[in-house]
Coordinates of C-alpha atoms and ligand atoms in Angstrom, one line a residue:
X104 CA 93.9 133.2 114.5
X105 CA 92.2 130.2 113.8
X106 CA 94.1 128.3 111.0
X107 CA 90.8 127.1 109.4
X108 CA 90.0 131.0 108.5
X109 CA 92.7 130.6 106.0
X110 CA 91.0 127.5 104.3
X111 CA 87.5 129.2 104.7
X112 CA 88.8 132.5 103.1
X113 CA 90.2 130.6 100.1
X114 CA 86.6 128.9 99.9
X115 CA 85.1 132.4 99.5
X116 CA 87.6 133.4 96.9
X117 CA 87.1 130.3 94.8
X118 CA 83.6 129.4 95.3
X119 CA 82.9 127.4 92.0
X120 CA 86.5 125.7 91.8
X121 CA 87.0 122.2 92.5
X122 CA 88.8 121.8 95.9
X123 CA 88.8 117.9 95.8
X124 CA 88.5 115.3 93.0
X125 CA 87.5 112.2 94.5
X126 CA 88.7 108.6 93.4
X127 CA 85.0 108.0 92.2
X128 CA 85.2 111.0 89.8
X129 CA 83.1 112.9 92.3
X130 CA 84.2 116.4 93.4
X131 CA 83.8 118.8 96.1
X132 CA 84.0 122.6 95.1
X133 CA 85.2 125.1 97.7
X134 CA 81.9 126.3 98.6
X135 CA 80.7 122.8 99.2
X136 CA 83.8 122.0 101.2
X137 CA 83.4 125.2 103.5
X138 CA 79.5 124.0 103.9
X139 CA 80.5 120.5 104.6
X140 CA 83.0 121.3 107.2
X141 CA 80.6 123.6 108.8
X142 CA 78.2 120.9 109.3
X143 CA 80.9 118.3 110.5
X144 CA 81.8 121.2 113.0
X145 CA 78.0 121.7 114.2
X146 CA 77.9 117.9 114.6
X147 CA 80.9 118.0 116.9
X148 CA 79.3 120.5 119.1
X149 CA 76.1 118.6 119.1
X150 CA 78.0 115.5 120.1
X151 CA 79.2 117.4 123.2
X152 CA 82.7 118.1 122.4
X153 CA 83.9 121.3 123.7
X154 CA 86.6 123.9 122.7
X155 CA 90.3 122.5 123.7
X156 CA 88.8 118.9 124.0
X157 CA 90.5 116.3 121.8
X158 CA 89.0 114.1 119.1
X159 CA 91.3 111.2 118.3
X160 CA 90.8 109.8 114.8
X161 CA 91.9 106.3 113.5
X162 CA 89.7 106.7 110.4
X163 CA 91.2 105.3 107.1
X164 CA 92.0 107.9 104.6
X165 CA 88.6 109.2 103.3
X166 CA 86.9 112.5 102.4
X167 CA 85.0 112.2 105.8
X168 CA 88.2 111.9 107.7
X169 CA 89.5 115.1 105.9
X170 CA 86.4 117.0 106.8
X171 CA 86.5 115.7 110.2
X172 CA 90.0 117.1 110.7
X173 CA 89.0 120.5 109.1
X174 CA 85.8 120.6 111.4
X175 CA 88.0 120.1 114.5
X176 CA 90.1 123.1 113.4
X177 CA 87.0 125.0 112.7
X178 CA 85.5 124.1 116.1
X179 CA 88.7 124.8 118.2
X180 CA 88.7 121.1 119.1
X181 CA 92.1 119.6 119.1
X182 CA 92.5 116.9 116.6
X183 CA 94.8 113.8 117.2
X184 CA 95.4 111.5 114.4
X185 CA 96.6 108.0 114.9
X186 CA 98.4 105.6 112.3
X187 CA 95.7 103.1 111.0
X188 CA 97.9 100.3 111.9
X189 CA 98.2 100.7 115.6
X190 CA 97.0 97.7 117.5
X191 CA 94.8 97.5 120.7
X192 CA 97.7 97.8 123.2
X193 CA 99.0 100.9 121.4
X194 CA 95.5 102.4 121.1
X195 CA 95.1 102.0 124.7
X196 CA 98.2 104.0 125.5
X197 CA 97.2 106.9 123.1
X198 CA 93.6 107.1 124.3
X199 CA 94.7 107.1 127.9
X200 CA 97.2 109.9 127.4
X201 CA 95.0 112.0 124.9
X202 CA 91.9 111.5 126.9
X203 CA 89.8 112.4 124.1
X204 CA 85.9 113.3 124.3
X205 CA 85.4 111.1 120.8
X206 CA 87.6 108.4 119.5
X207 CA 86.7 107.9 115.7
X208 CA 87.5 104.9 113.7
X209 CA 86.3 103.5 110.3
X210 CA 85.3 100.0 111.7
X211 CA 83.9 99.3 115.1
X212 CA 86.9 99.0 117.7
X213 CA 87.2 95.5 119.4
X214 CA 85.3 94.8 122.6
X215 CA 88.6 95.5 124.6
X216 CA 88.8 98.9 123.3
X217 CA 85.2 99.7 123.5
X218 CA 84.9 98.7 127.2
X219 CA 88.3 100.7 127.9
X220 CA 86.7 103.9 126.2
X221 CA 83.6 103.4 128.5
X222 CA 85.7 102.9 131.4
X223 CA 87.5 106.4 131.0
X224 CA 84.3 108.1 129.5
X225 CA 85.2 108.2 125.9
X226 CA 82.5 108.1 123.3
X227 CA 83.5 105.7 120.4
X228 CA 82.1 106.7 117.0
X229 CA 82.5 105.3 113.5
X230 CA 83.0 107.2 110.3
X231 CA 82.2 106.3 106.8
X232 CA 81.0 102.6 107.8
X233 CA 78.1 101.0 106.0
X234 CA 75.7 102.0 109.1
X235 CA 75.5 105.7 109.6
X236 CA 76.8 106.5 112.9
X237 CA 75.5 108.8 115.6
X238 CA 77.9 111.3 114.5
X239 CA 77.0 110.9 110.7
X240 CA 73.4 111.3 111.6
X241 CA 74.1 114.6 113.4
X242 CA 75.8 115.7 110.5
X243 CA 72.7 115.1 108.2
X244 CA 70.8 117.3 110.5
X245 CA 73.6 120.0 111.3
X246 CA 73.7 123.6 110.0
X247 CA 76.0 124.4 107.4
X248 CA 76.6 128.1 108.7
X249 CA 78.3 127.2 112.2
X250 CA 80.5 129.8 113.2
X251 CA 84.5 129.4 113.1
X252 CA 85.6 129.4 116.8
X253 CA 88.2 132.3 117.6
X254 CA 91.5 130.8 118.6
X255 CA 94.8 132.3 119.8
X256 CA 97.7 131.6 117.7
X257 CA 99.5 129.8 120.4
X258 CA 96.4 127.5 120.9
X259 CA 96.9 123.7 120.4
X260 CA 95.4 122.9 117.1
X261 CA 96.6 119.2 116.4
X262 CA 98.6 116.9 118.6
X263 CA 100.6 114.5 116.6
X264 CA 102.2 111.4 118.3
X265 CA 105.6 111.1 117.0
X266 CA 106.8 107.9 115.5
X267 CA 108.7 106.8 118.8
X268 CA 111.6 104.8 117.4
X269 CA 112.6 104.4 121.1
X270 CA 110.4 104.6 124.2
X271 CA 107.0 105.6 124.2
X272 CA 105.6 108.0 121.4
X273 CA 105.3 111.6 122.5
X274 CA 102.0 114.1 121.6
X275 CA 103.6 117.2 120.0
X276 CA 101.3 120.1 120.4
X277 CA 101.0 121.9 117.2
X278 CA 99.6 125.3 117.3
X279 CA 97.5 127.3 114.9
X280 CA 100.4 129.7 114.4
X281 CA 102.7 126.8 113.5
X282 CA 100.1 125.7 110.9
X283 CA 99.7 129.2 109.4
X284 CA 103.2 130.3 109.1
X285 CA 104.2 126.9 107.8
X286 CA 101.5 127.1 105.0
X287 CA 102.4 130.6 104.0
X288 CA 106.1 129.8 103.7
X289 CA 105.7 126.7 101.5
X290 CA 103.0 128.1 99.3
X291 CA 105.5 131.1 98.4
X292 CA 108.5 128.8 98.5
X293 CA 107.0 126.3 96.0
X294 CA 104.9 128.9 94.2
X295 CA 101.3 127.2 94.7
X296 CA 98.5 128.7 93.0
X297 CA 94.8 128.0 92.0
X298 CA 96.2 126.6 88.6
X299 CA 97.7 123.5 90.6
X300 CA 96.4 120.2 90.6
X301 CA 98.0 118.1 93.5
X302 CA 98.1 114.3 93.6
X303 CA 97.6 113.4 97.2
X304 CA 98.2 109.8 97.8
X305 CA 99.8 110.2 101.4
X306 CA 98.3 109.0 104.5
X307 CA 96.6 111.8 106.5
X308 CA 97.7 110.7 109.9
X309 CA 101.1 112.5 109.4
X310 CA 102.3 115.9 108.9
X311 CA 103.3 115.1 105.4
X312 CA 99.7 114.4 104.0
X313 CA 97.7 116.1 106.7
X314 CA 99.3 119.3 106.7
X315 CA 101.9 120.0 104.0
X316 CA 99.9 118.4 101.0
X317 CA 96.3 119.7 102.4
X318 CA 97.5 122.9 103.6
X319 CA 99.2 124.0 100.3
X320 CA 96.5 123.2 98.3
X321 CA 93.6 124.5 100.3
X322 CA 94.8 127.7 101.0
X323 CA 96.0 128.5 97.4
X324 CA 92.8 127.4 95.6
X325 CA 94.5 124.5 94.1
X326 CA 92.7 121.3 93.4
X327 CA 93.5 118.2 95.2
X328 CA 93.5 114.9 93.1
X329 CA 92.5 112.7 96.1
X330 CA 94.0 109.0 96.3
X331 CA 93.1 107.0 99.3
X332 CA 96.1 105.1 99.1
X333 CA 99.2 104.9 96.8
X334 CA 98.4 102.9 93.8
X335 CA 100.9 102.9 90.8
X336 CA 98.3 102.7 88.1
X337 CA 96.2 105.5 89.4
X338 CA 99.2 107.6 89.7
X339 CA 100.3 107.0 86.4
X340 CA 96.7 108.1 85.1
X341 CA 96.7 111.1 87.2
X342 CA 100.2 112.5 86.1
X343 CA 99.1 113.8 82.6
X344 CA 96.6 116.1 84.5
X345 CA 98.5 117.0 87.5
X346 CA 100.9 119.8 88.1
X347 CA 102.5 118.7 91.4
X348 CA 103.0 115.4 93.3
X349 CA 104.0 115.2 97.0
X350 CA 105.6 111.9 97.9
X351 CA 107.9 109.7 100.3
X352 CA 111.0 108.4 98.4
X353 CA 109.3 104.9 98.0
X354 CA 106.6 106.5 95.8
X355 CA 109.6 107.5 93.4
X356 CA 111.4 104.4 93.4
X357 CA 108.2 102.5 92.4
X358 CA 107.5 105.0 89.6
X359 CA 110.8 104.6 88.5
X360 CA 110.2 100.9 87.8
X361 CA 107.3 101.5 85.6
X362 CA 107.6 101.8 81.8
X363 CA 104.9 104.5 81.6
X364 CA 106.9 107.1 83.3
X365 CA 108.2 109.2 80.6
X366 CA 109.0 113.1 79.7
X367 CA 105.7 113.0 77.7
X368 CA 103.5 111.7 80.5
X369 CA 104.5 114.5 82.7
X370 CA 104.6 117.7 80.8
X371 CA 102.0 119.3 82.6
X372 CA 104.0 118.5 86.0
X373 CA 105.7 121.5 87.4
X374 CA 107.0 120.1 90.6
X375 CA 107.9 116.5 92.2
X376 CA 108.4 117.0 96.2
X377 CA 110.0 114.2 98.4
X378 CA 110.2 114.0 102.1
X379 CA 109.9 112.2 105.5
X380 CA 112.7 109.9 104.7
X381 CA 116.1 110.5 103.0
X382 CA 115.8 110.2 99.1
X383 CA 118.8 108.2 97.6
X384 CA 121.1 110.2 95.1
X385 CA 120.5 107.5 92.6
X386 CA 116.7 107.9 92.9
X387 CA 117.2 111.6 92.1
X388 CA 119.5 110.9 89.2
X389 CA 117.6 108.2 87.6
X390 CA 114.6 110.3 88.0
X391 CA 115.9 113.3 86.1
X392 CA 117.2 111.0 83.6
X393 CA 113.9 109.5 83.0
X394 CA 111.5 112.8 83.3
X395 CA 113.7 115.6 82.8
X396 CA 112.4 116.7 86.6
X397 CA 114.9 117.2 89.3
X398 CA 112.9 116.2 92.7
X399 CA 112.7 119.0 95.1
X400 CA 113.8 117.1 98.6
X401 CA 112.6 119.0 101.9
X402 CA 113.0 118.0 105.5
X403 CA 110.4 118.3 108.4
X404 CA 109.1 116.5 111.2
X405 CA 106.1 116.3 113.6
X406 CA 107.4 118.8 115.9
X407 CA 108.1 121.5 113.8
X408 CA 106.4 120.9 110.3
X409 CA 108.8 121.7 107.3
X410 CA 112.1 123.0 108.5
X411 CA 114.3 123.2 105.2
X412 CA 113.7 122.9 101.6
X413 CA 115.6 122.7 98.1
X414 CA 115.0 125.9 96.2
X415 CA 112.2 126.1 93.5
X416 CA 114.4 128.1 91.3
X417 CA 118.2 127.5 91.8
X418 CA 120.0 124.5 92.4
X419 CA 118.4 121.4 93.9
X420 CA 121.1 119.5 95.4
X421 CA 120.8 115.7 95.5
X422 CA 121.5 114.2 99.0
X423 CA 120.6 117.7 100.6
X424 CA 117.6 118.7 102.1
X425 CA 118.1 122.5 101.1
X426 CA 118.2 125.4 103.1
X427 CA 116.2 126.7 106.1
X428 CA 112.8 128.1 105.2
X429 CA 112.1 131.8 105.6
X430 CA 111.7 132.6 109.4
X431 CA 113.2 129.2 110.4
X432 CA 116.7 129.2 111.8
X433 CA 118.8 126.0 111.9
X434 CA 122.1 125.4 113.6
X435 CA 124.2 122.4 114.0
X436 CA 126.4 121.9 117.1
X437 CA 129.0 119.4 118.5
X438 CA 128.7 117.5 121.6
X439 CA 129.7 120.6 123.8
X440 CA 127.2 123.0 122.0
X441 CA 129.6 124.5 119.8
X442 CA 128.7 125.5 116.2
X443 CA 130.4 123.1 113.7
X444 CA 132.4 124.0 110.7
X445 CA 130.9 123.3 107.3
X446 CA 131.3 119.4 106.4
X447 CA 131.2 118.5 110.0
X448 CA 128.9 116.2 111.5
X449 CA 126.6 117.7 114.5
X450 CA 123.2 117.9 116.2
X451 CA 120.6 119.8 114.4
X452 CA 118.5 122.4 116.2
X453 CA 116.0 124.8 115.2
X454 CA 113.8 127.8 116.1
X455 CA 111.1 129.4 114.4
X456 CA 107.5 130.2 114.3
X457 CA 107.1 126.4 112.9
X458 CA 108.4 124.9 116.3
X459 CA 105.7 123.1 118.4
X460 CA 104.7 124.3 121.8
X461 CA 105.7 121.2 123.7
X462 CA 104.8 117.4 124.3
X463 CA 101.3 117.1 125.6
X464 CA 101.3 115.9 129.5
X465 CA 105.0 115.8 129.2
X466 CA 106.6 119.0 130.6
X467 CA 110.0 117.1 131.6
X468 CA 110.4 115.6 128.2
X469 CA 109.7 119.1 126.6
X470 CA 112.3 120.8 128.9
X471 CA 114.8 118.1 127.9
X472 CA 114.4 118.4 124.1
X473 CA 115.0 122.3 124.3
X474 CA 118.3 124.0 124.9
X475 CA 118.7 126.5 127.7
X476 CA 118.5 129.2 125.0
X477 CA 115.4 128.0 123.6
X478 CA 116.2 125.8 120.4
X479 CA 114.7 122.6 119.9
X480 CA 117.0 119.5 119.5
X481 CA 115.5 117.7 116.7
X482 CA 117.5 114.5 117.4
X483 CA 119.0 114.6 113.7
X484 CA 122.5 114.7 112.9
X485 CA 123.5 116.9 110.0
X486 CA 125.9 118.8 108.2
X487 CA 126.2 122.0 106.2
X488 CA 127.9 122.2 102.8
X489 CA 129.6 125.3 101.9
X490 CA 126.6 126.7 100.1
X491 CA 124.0 126.7 103.2
X492 CA 122.6 123.4 102.4
X493 CA 121.8 120.8 105.0
X494 CA 122.3 117.2 104.7
X495 CA 120.9 114.9 107.1
X496 CA 123.1 111.9 107.9
X497 CA 120.8 110.0 110.3
X498 CA 119.4 110.2 113.8
X499 CA 121.4 111.0 117.2
X500 CA 119.8 107.9 118.5
X501 CA 121.0 105.8 115.5
X502 CA 124.6 107.1 116.1
X503 CA 127.0 104.0 116.6
X504 CA 129.6 104.1 119.5
X505 CA 131.9 101.2 118.7
X506 CA 135.1 101.0 120.7
X507 CA 134.6 104.5 121.9
X508 CA 134.6 105.9 118.4
X509 CA 131.5 107.6 116.8
X510 CA 130.2 105.9 113.7
X511 CA 127.7 107.8 111.4
X512 CA 125.6 104.7 109.8
X513 CA 124.9 107.0 106.6
X514 CA 128.7 107.2 105.7
X515 CA 128.8 103.3 105.7
X516 CA 125.4 103.0 103.8
X517 CA 126.8 105.3 101.2
X518 CA 129.7 103.1 100.5
X519 CA 127.8 99.8 100.6
X520 CA 124.9 101.3 98.3
X521 CA 127.6 102.2 95.5
X522 CA 128.5 98.5 95.3
X523 CA 127.1 96.9 92.1
X524 CA 124.4 94.5 92.8
X525 CA 123.3 96.1 96.2
X526 CA 119.8 97.7 96.2
X527 CA 120.1 99.2 99.5
X528 CA 121.5 99.1 103.0
X529 CA 121.0 99.9 106.5
X530 CA 123.6 100.0 109.1
X531 CA 123.0 99.7 112.9
X532 CA 124.8 99.2 116.1
X533 CA 124.3 95.9 118.3
X534 CA 125.4 95.1 121.7
X535 CA 129.0 93.7 121.4
X536 CA 130.9 92.5 124.7
X537 CA 134.2 94.1 123.7
X538 CA 133.3 97.1 121.5
X539 CA 130.0 98.2 123.4
X540 CA 128.6 98.0 120.0
X541 CA 129.3 96.3 116.9
X542 CA 128.6 98.0 113.4
X543 CA 126.3 95.6 111.5
X544 CA 124.8 96.0 108.0
X545 CA 121.6 94.6 106.7
X546 CA 121.5 94.8 102.9
X547 CA 119.1 93.7 100.1
X548 CA 120.4 92.8 96.8
X549 CA 119.3 93.7 93.1
X550 CA 117.5 90.8 91.6
X551 CA 119.8 88.3 89.9
X552 CA 122.8 89.7 92.1
X553 CA 125.1 86.9 93.7
X554 CA 127.1 89.2 95.9
X555 CA 128.5 87.6 99.0
X556 CA 129.6 88.8 102.2
X557 CA 133.4 88.9 101.2
X558 CA 132.9 91.1 98.3
X559 CA 131.1 93.7 100.5
X560 CA 133.6 93.3 103.2
X561 CA 136.5 93.7 100.5
X562 CA 135.0 97.1 99.4
X563 CA 134.2 98.5 102.9
X564 CA 137.7 97.5 104.2
X565 CA 139.3 99.3 101.4
X566 CA 137.2 102.6 101.8
X567 CA 136.6 102.9 105.3
X568 CA 138.7 103.1 108.8
X569 CA 138.7 99.7 110.3
X570 CA 136.2 100.8 113.2
X571 CA 133.6 101.6 110.6
X572 CA 133.6 98.4 108.6
X573 CA 130.7 96.1 109.6
X574 CA 131.5 93.0 111.7
X575 CA 128.4 91.3 110.4
X576 CA 126.4 91.5 107.1
X577 CA 122.9 90.2 107.0
X578 CA 120.9 89.7 103.7
X579 CA 117.5 90.6 103.8
X580 CA 114.7 90.4 101.0
X581 CA 113.4 94.1 102.3
X582 CA 114.3 96.6 104.8
X583 CA 111.5 96.9 107.4
X584 CA 109.8 100.4 106.8
X585 CA 106.9 102.3 108.3
X586 CA 104.1 103.8 106.3
X587 CA 106.1 106.7 105.6
X588 CA 109.0 104.9 104.0
X589 CA 111.3 105.2 107.2
X590 CA 113.5 102.0 107.6
X591 CA 112.8 100.9 111.0
X592 CA 116.4 100.6 112.7
X593 CA 114.9 99.8 116.2
X594 CA 113.1 96.8 114.4
X595 CA 116.7 95.9 112.7
X596 CA 118.5 96.3 116.1
X597 CA 116.1 93.9 117.7
X598 CA 116.5 91.1 115.0
X599 CA 120.0 91.2 115.4
X600 CA 120.8 92.0 119.0
X601 CA 121.9 88.6 119.7
X602 CA 124.7 88.5 117.2
X603 CA 127.4 88.9 119.8
X604 CA 125.7 88.6 123.2
X605 CA 123.9 85.4 124.0
Ligands
AMP856 P1 108.3 112.6 111.8 O1 108.0 113.4 112.8 O2 107.6 111.0 111.6 O3 107.7 113.3 110.3 O4 109.6 112.3 111.3 C1 110.6 113.0 111.3 C2 111.9 112.7 110.9 O5 112.0 112.1 109.6 C3 112.8 113.9 111.1 O6 113.4 114.2 112.2 C4 114.2 113.1 110.2 O7 115.1 112.2 110.6 C5 113.5 112.4 108.9 N1 113.2 113.1 107.7 C6 112.1 114.0 107.4 N2 112.4 114.4 106.1 C7 113.8 113.8 105.6 C8 114.6 113.9 104.6 N3 114.2 114.5 103.5 N4 115.6 113.2 104.7 C9 116.0 112.7 105.6 N5 115.2 112.5 106.8 C10 114.2 113.0 106.8

């Protein structure tokens, strides 16, 4: 089945309901949404895109960009969203790899990219620019009754390029079945309904904002309160009428710093969800103290949509990402492939209808990332507690091997983060002539804190085995983060790679 059919069915069930409430107070009803998507879909066909071909979008977050995505689904065209901060050299790689029919941006691309597109037969188009583009003129004249193209469940709906902390990023092929089953599981688990008003302030080039937020709302008849970017004032203004917020941890830390956040402001809210990066236990605790709400943390990735979630009813455990979604299986293995005991760290592997079909143009990488018995290796290191809750302790690529010992950065970060005056920390391994890798910490301080290296060292030495104690501590104003709030450890490794080896 084509996943868009689920959205179209919702449009028919709630014809007069507001599907999307826009920044400028304008709104789009479900009937209007379906008709607009049909128009965009017809315009795609008129511009010569065929079923199974790709459309790469690097458009800014806007209603037009959302319509383009939904229209690609409807037309059976593979949608390929790109992070809006990618530069020309990066873009060239994605365009060459995806070989789309259309490349869509908000502003005219550079001359270099334009001529590159011409050289490999890609039409470039703008969306939402001042001058209506060819595509938008087509939309004006297109029919609002185009068909929903029939798709097999295993057909690719979207290719999402992974963030790629090491090496080139890979295009994860996400199928219509992946989208259908994940949306169904999440709506049930998080109890989405037509009574919901969801604040959507996430980017839409990533699974969290593109899939989880849009799909939960648009397949349950809820209303999306559409914010084109995260703006604290606008969030505070929206909270009294909203029922659900989906955010990355930085949303919550920023909200906590605002005096306006009180239990009275959020009386209509029923659910705060966090994911894409680890939520500090401290944030969880402070948020509950300030609002009375326990944030629900979940875990997912480009290759598998959502994998685990804390429960809606039942205990939401801070520092864990909850339990596997219905239909999804999660196991943790040691380096030899044996299942680990509760409390022991190991490789997180998964199987289920949410798991992608493979990497675009990259059969070899696809084979490497699946076990012989068909489980996907997430690349995350995790552990079970005794109650079936999973904790993610880091990426296997971030594992430090110092003097032959495995060091899990999270364990050291937790010790450092608990020191008074520390705001946050990130622990990495950098090349060391003797130990192979040296444990290195980057820390940021609370304002007014005068903590020094000696005090941090004293605490880590008293609580950790000597091989885990950082050999160097760097003070930074901020940790480098990507748009989803993930700390960029590769960036830190680059910054401090000369600490020991010159
Ligand atoms: P992406 O493919 O960009 O969505 O990144 C997926 C990765 O983000 C996962 O493999 C995890 O390493 C990380 N991640 C996602 N959600 C969480 C979470 N709740 N806690 C810790 N890490 C997370």
